[in-house]
Amino acid sequence: MKNYSFLILFLTISCFTVKAQVVDVESFSAKITELPKATLLDVRTSGEFGGGHLPKAQNIDFRSDSFAQEIDKLDKSQPVLIYCLSGGRSAQAAEVMRAKGFQVTELQGGYLKWTTKMKPLEGVPAVKHDAAWSLTDFEKLVKDNDSVVIDFYAKWCAPCLKMMPFVDKLAGEFKGKVTVLKVEADGNQSILQAYGIDEIPSFIVFRQGKLLQKTSGFREEPKLKELFVQATGTIQ
């Protein structure tokens, strides 16, 4: 009975410890100040990192083949403060790092949440951004159109820019059949959060208000066309 009680106490303490490792923007910002020797780690892609990042952050792409080897080069005696775009990849990366013995604190909501709080950034390119969408107006367009393909992109994202001509070409080819909505990541944090977008480029396909597909990463034109065909209801 005593052992059982001890186990319950241990699990309870463990749960509180795990929760404490995921903190809000203000707490994360405070930790950066309090822990000057900590490793501030951005686990987004190099393209995302190049579009702006937290001051003095180090970039190691979680989805790169060399992630495990790169983090092994870090100092395990120092805490790690980790973030990604919205928290998905950083949570996975933190799990890997904790298994390797690192003390990791995650930024809840990631880079998107950090920017909504108007916290300092560095490395942001000087580009003219498209007008931001109203979440209400955007969701109305999704509901009011039978077939919708949403393109989440950024002007600093090389794969996004490479695919843009494909998107425009297919938008013309499927004119009257598929509505294409382009969402620039910068300035549209509420929409990215509403749709659970934690990486760009990303695409979402809706058919009569039903989510059919959500995908991320670069796609050649034939693969991109599959999303448009799916939106028309030709394939499921």
GROMACS .gro file of C-alpha atoms in nm:
model
  236
    1MET     CA    1   0.000   0.000   0.000
    2LYS     CA    2   0.286   0.236   0.090
    3ASN     CA    3   0.457   0.160  -0.241
    4TYR     CA    4   0.132   0.232  -0.426
    5SER     CA    5   0.093   0.567  -0.248
    6PHE     CA    6   0.453   0.656  -0.327
    7LEU     CA    7   0.393   0.575  -0.696
    8ILE     CA    8   0.087   0.801  -0.707
    9LEU     CA    9   0.286   1.083  -0.543
   10PHE     CA   10   0.574   1.034  -0.787
   11LEU     CA   11   0.344   1.044  -1.091
   12THR     CA   12   0.169   1.355  -0.959
   13ILE     CA   13   0.499   1.536  -0.910
   14SER     CA   14   0.615   1.422  -1.254
   15CYS     CA   15   0.301   1.562  -1.416
   16PHE     CA   16   0.353   1.902  -1.252
   17THR     CA   17   0.719   1.896  -1.362
   18VAL     CA   18   0.629   1.826  -1.727
   19LYS     CA   19   0.368   2.104  -1.726
   20ALA     CA   20   0.624   2.345  -1.582
   21GLN     CA   21   0.851   2.272  -1.880
   22VAL     CA   22   0.602   2.431  -2.121
   23VAL     CA   23   0.569   2.800  -2.041
   24ASP     CA   24   0.393   3.105  -2.183
   25VAL     CA   25   0.563   3.391  -2.365
   26GLU     CA   26   0.623   3.608  -2.060
   27SER     CA   27   0.775   3.321  -1.860
   28PHE     CA   28   0.988   3.215  -2.156
   29SER     CA   29   1.111   3.572  -2.202
   30ALA     CA   30   1.197   3.588  -1.832
   31LYS     CA   31   1.394   3.263  -1.856
   32ILE     CA   32   1.598   3.400  -2.145
   33THR     CA   33   1.700   3.689  -1.918
   34GLU     CA   34   1.751   3.474  -1.608
   35LEU     CA   35   1.954   3.206  -1.790
   36PRO     CA   36   2.209   3.391  -2.009
   37LYS     CA   37   2.412   3.072  -2.066
   38ALA     CA   38   2.110   2.868  -2.177
   39THR     CA   39   2.089   2.745  -2.536
   40LEU     CA   40   1.805   2.923  -2.715
   41LEU     CA   41   1.708   2.674  -2.984
   42ASP     CA   42   1.488   2.732  -3.290
   43VAL     CA   43   1.393   2.397  -3.446
   44ARG     CA   44   1.216   2.534  -3.754
   45THR     CA   45   1.355   2.503  -4.106
   46SER     CA   46   1.641   2.730  -4.213
   47GLY     CA   47   1.395   2.912  -4.441
   48GLU     CA   48   1.161   2.985  -4.153
   49PHE     CA   49   1.455   3.089  -3.936
   50GLY     CA   50   1.570   3.323  -4.214
   51GLY     CA   51   1.238   3.502  -4.201
   52GLY     CA   52   1.299   3.613  -3.845
   53HIS     CA   53   1.378   3.455  -3.509
   54LEU     CA   54   1.423   3.526  -3.142
   55PRO     CA   55   1.740   3.728  -3.070
   56LYS     CA   56   2.056   3.514  -3.041
   57ALA     CA   57   1.868   3.191  -3.122
   58GLN     CA   58   2.051   2.894  -3.271
   59ASN     CA   59   1.884   2.703  -3.554
   60ILE     CA   60   1.874   2.322  -3.583
   61ASP     CA   61   1.596   2.191  -3.806
   62PHE     CA   62   1.406   1.920  -3.614
   63ARG     CA   63   1.307   1.745  -3.936
   64SER     CA   64   1.656   1.739  -4.082
   65ASP     CA   65   1.844   1.408  -4.097
   66SER     CA   66   2.125   1.555  -3.888
   67PHE     CA   67   1.912   1.675  -3.595
   68ALA     CA   68   2.027   1.405  -3.353
   69GLN     CA   69   2.392   1.457  -3.440
   70GLU     CA   70   2.367   1.836  -3.410
   71ILE     CA   71   2.202   1.838  -3.067
   72ASP     CA   72   2.467   1.598  -2.940
   73LYS     CA   73   2.714   1.884  -2.989
   74LEU     CA   74   2.526   2.103  -2.739
   75ASP     CA   75   2.627   2.142  -2.375
   76LYS     CA   76   2.402   1.921  -2.161
   77SER     CA   77   2.510   2.104  -1.846
   78GLN     CA   78   2.320   2.412  -1.966
   79PRO     CA   79   1.938   2.439  -1.994
   80VAL     CA   80   1.775   2.455  -2.336
   81LEU     CA   81   1.497   2.699  -2.424
   82ILE     CA   82   1.325   2.566  -2.734
   83TYR     CA   83   1.062   2.685  -2.981
   84CYS     CA   84   0.923   2.631  -3.332
   85LEU     CA   85   0.642   2.800  -3.525
   86SER     CA   86   0.350   2.708  -3.299
   87GLY     CA   87   0.473   2.439  -3.060
   88GLY     CA   88   0.429   2.109  -3.244
   89ARG     CA   89   0.781   2.042  -3.363
   90SER     CA   90   0.942   2.186  -3.050
   91ALA     CA   91   0.738   1.947  -2.834
   92GLN     CA   92   0.869   1.651  -3.033
   93ALA     CA   93   1.223   1.786  -3.032
   94ALA     CA   94   1.205   1.848  -2.656
   95GLU     CA   95   1.101   1.487  -2.600
   96VAL     CA   96   1.403   1.366  -2.795
   97MET     CA   97   1.636   1.599  -2.608
   98ARG     CA   98   1.501   1.510  -2.264
   99ALA     CA   99   1.564   1.144  -2.344
  100LYS     CA  100   1.925   1.242  -2.410
  101GLY     CA  101   1.955   1.414  -2.074
  102PHE     CA  102   1.888   1.778  -2.162
  103GLN     CA  103   1.689   2.008  -1.935
  104VAL     CA  104   1.438   2.163  -2.178
  105THR     CA  105   1.178   2.437  -2.150
  106GLU     CA  106   0.932   2.485  -2.437
  107LEU     CA  107   0.771   2.806  -2.556
  108GLN     CA  108   0.395   2.751  -2.556
  109GLY     CA  109   0.250   2.868  -2.886
  110GLY     CA  110   0.595   2.906  -3.042
  111TYR     CA  111   0.713   3.187  -3.268
  112LEU     CA  112   0.356   3.278  -3.361
  113LYS     CA  113   0.259   3.347  -3.002
  114TRP     CA  114   0.588   3.533  -2.941
  115THR     CA  115   0.515   3.770  -3.231
  116THR     CA  116   0.156   3.834  -3.120
  117LYS     CA  117   0.301   3.963  -2.792
  118MET     CA  118   0.525   4.202  -2.990
  119LYS     CA  119   0.841   4.056  -2.839
  120PRO     CA  120   1.183   4.141  -2.990
  121LEU     CA  121   1.299   3.966  -3.307
  122GLU     CA  122   1.607   3.968  -3.525
  123GLY     CA  123   1.682   3.864  -3.881
  124VAL     CA  124   1.345   3.980  -4.015
  125PRO     CA  125   1.386   4.070  -4.385
  126ALA     CA  126   1.265   4.407  -4.506
  127VAL     CA  127   0.976   4.301  -4.732
  128LYS     CA  128   0.635   4.447  -4.800
  129HIS     CA  129   0.373   4.211  -4.663
  130ASP     CA  130   0.031   4.147  -4.809
  131ALA     CA  131  -0.272   4.274  -4.621
  132ALA     CA  132  -0.369   4.057  -4.326
  133TRP     CA  133  -0.692   3.859  -4.333
  134SER     CA  134  -0.973   3.894  -4.083
  135LEU     CA  135  -1.029   3.548  -3.932
  136THR     CA  136  -1.406   3.599  -3.947
  137ASP     CA  137  -1.402   3.701  -4.316
  138PHE     CA  138  -1.161   3.421  -4.399
  139GLU     CA  139  -1.371   3.150  -4.235
  140LYS     CA  140  -1.681   3.285  -4.412
  141LEU     CA  141  -1.508   3.245  -4.750
  142VAL     CA  142  -1.417   2.885  -4.664
  143LYS     CA  143  -1.778   2.808  -4.573
  144ASP     CA  144  -1.932   2.995  -4.867
  145ASN     CA  145  -1.731   2.813  -5.135
  146ASP     CA  146  -1.776   2.446  -5.226
  147SER     CA  147  -1.415   2.376  -5.319
  148VAL     CA  148  -1.128   2.554  -5.144
  149VAL     CA  149  -0.750   2.517  -5.148
  150ILE     CA  150  -0.565   2.726  -4.889
  151ASP     CA  151  -0.200   2.810  -4.950
  152PHE     CA  152  -0.003   2.912  -4.639
  153TYR     CA  153   0.321   3.081  -4.744
  154ALA     CA  154   0.581   3.344  -4.661
  155LYS     CA  155   0.782   3.575  -4.884
  156TRP     CA  156   1.106   3.459  -4.724
  157CYS     CA  157   1.021   3.090  -4.777
  158ALA     CA  158   1.209   2.955  -5.081
  159PRO     CA  159   0.986   2.646  -5.133
  160CYS     CA  160   0.678   2.870  -5.109
  161LEU     CA  161   0.811   3.105  -5.376
  162LYS     CA  162   0.909   2.814  -5.600
  163MET     CA  163   0.556   2.673  -5.583
  164MET     CA  164   0.374   3.005  -5.628
  165PRO     CA  165   0.378   2.989  -6.011
  166PHE     CA  166   0.230   2.637  -5.989
  167VAL     CA  167  -0.042   2.763  -5.757
  168ASP     CA  168  -0.125   3.052  -5.989
  169LYS     CA  169  -0.128   2.827  -6.294
  170LEU     CA  170  -0.359   2.574  -6.129
  171ALA     CA  171  -0.583   2.852  -5.998
  172GLY     CA  172  -0.635   2.957  -6.358
  173GLU     CA  173  -0.686   2.600  -6.477
  174PHE     CA  174  -0.948   2.534  -6.208
  175LYS     CA  175  -1.110   2.879  -6.229
  176GLY     CA  176  -1.478   2.853  -6.143
  177LYS     CA  177  -1.423   2.513  -5.982
  178VAL     CA  178  -1.177   2.578  -5.699
  179THR     CA  179  -1.132   2.888  -5.483
  180VAL     CA  180  -0.770   2.952  -5.388
  181LEU     CA  181  -0.698   3.146  -5.069
  182LYS     CA  182  -0.341   3.260  -5.007
  183VAL     CA  183  -0.242   3.327  -4.646
  184GLU     CA  184   0.091   3.495  -4.576
  185ALA     CA  185   0.222   3.361  -4.244
  186ASP     CA  186   0.351   3.699  -4.132
  187GLY     CA  187   0.061   3.900  -3.996
  188ASN     CA  188  -0.193   3.616  -4.003
  189GLN     CA  189  -0.102   3.437  -3.682
  190SER     CA  190  -0.466   3.398  -3.578
  191ILE     CA  191  -0.549   3.206  -3.895
  192LEU     CA  192  -0.243   2.982  -3.868
  193GLN     CA  193  -0.331   2.902  -3.510
  194ALA     CA  194  -0.698   2.843  -3.595
  195TYR     CA  195  -0.602   2.589  -3.861
  196GLY     CA  196  -0.316   2.431  -3.667
  197ILE     CA  197  -0.045   2.533  -3.913
  198ASP     CA  198   0.301   2.488  -3.762
  199GLU     CA  199   0.511   2.476  -4.078
  200ILE     CA  200   0.517   2.642  -4.417
  201PRO     CA  201   0.457   2.587  -4.697
  202SER     CA  202   0.131   2.417  -4.602
  203PHE     CA  203  -0.192   2.348  -4.787
  204ILE     CA  204  -0.543   2.268  -4.667
  205VAL     CA  205  -0.822   2.133  -4.889
  206PHE     CA  206  -1.190   2.186  -4.810
  207ARG     CA  207  -1.489   2.041  -4.993
  208GLN     CA  208  -1.832   2.176  -4.894
  209GLY     CA  209  -1.694   2.288  -4.560
  210LYS     CA  210  -1.535   1.949  -4.484
  211LEU     CA  211  -1.160   1.923  -4.429
  212LEU     CA  212  -1.025   1.671  -4.680
  213GLN     CA  213  -0.650   1.723  -4.667
  214LYS     CA  214  -0.381   1.903  -4.472
  215THR     CA  215  -0.025   1.878  -4.594
  216SER     CA  216   0.304   2.061  -4.561
  217GLY     CA  217   0.630   2.081  -4.752
  218PHE     CA  218   0.727   2.138  -5.114
  219ARG     CA  219   0.516   1.971  -5.384
  220GLU     CA  220   0.592   1.952  -5.755
  221GLU     CA  221   0.313   2.068  -5.987
  222PRO     CA  222   0.159   1.721  -6.046
  223LYS     CA  223   0.137   1.657  -5.671
  224LEU     CA  224   0.000   2.005  -5.613
  225LYS     CA  225  -0.262   1.946  -5.881
  226GLU     CA  226  -0.386   1.645  -5.686
  227LEU     CA  227  -0.503   1.884  -5.413
  228PHE     CA  228  -0.706   2.084  -5.664
  229VAL     CA  229  -0.860   1.770  -5.809
  230GLN     CA  230  -0.943   1.651  -5.458
  231ALA     CA  231  -1.114   1.983  -5.383
  232THR     CA  232  -1.349   1.931  -5.678
  233GLY     CA  233  -1.460   1.599  -5.532
  234THR     CA  234  -1.315   1.394  -5.817
  235ILE     CA  235  -1.091   1.197  -5.582
  236GLN     CA  236  -1.114   1.143  -5.205
   0.00000   0.00000   0.00000
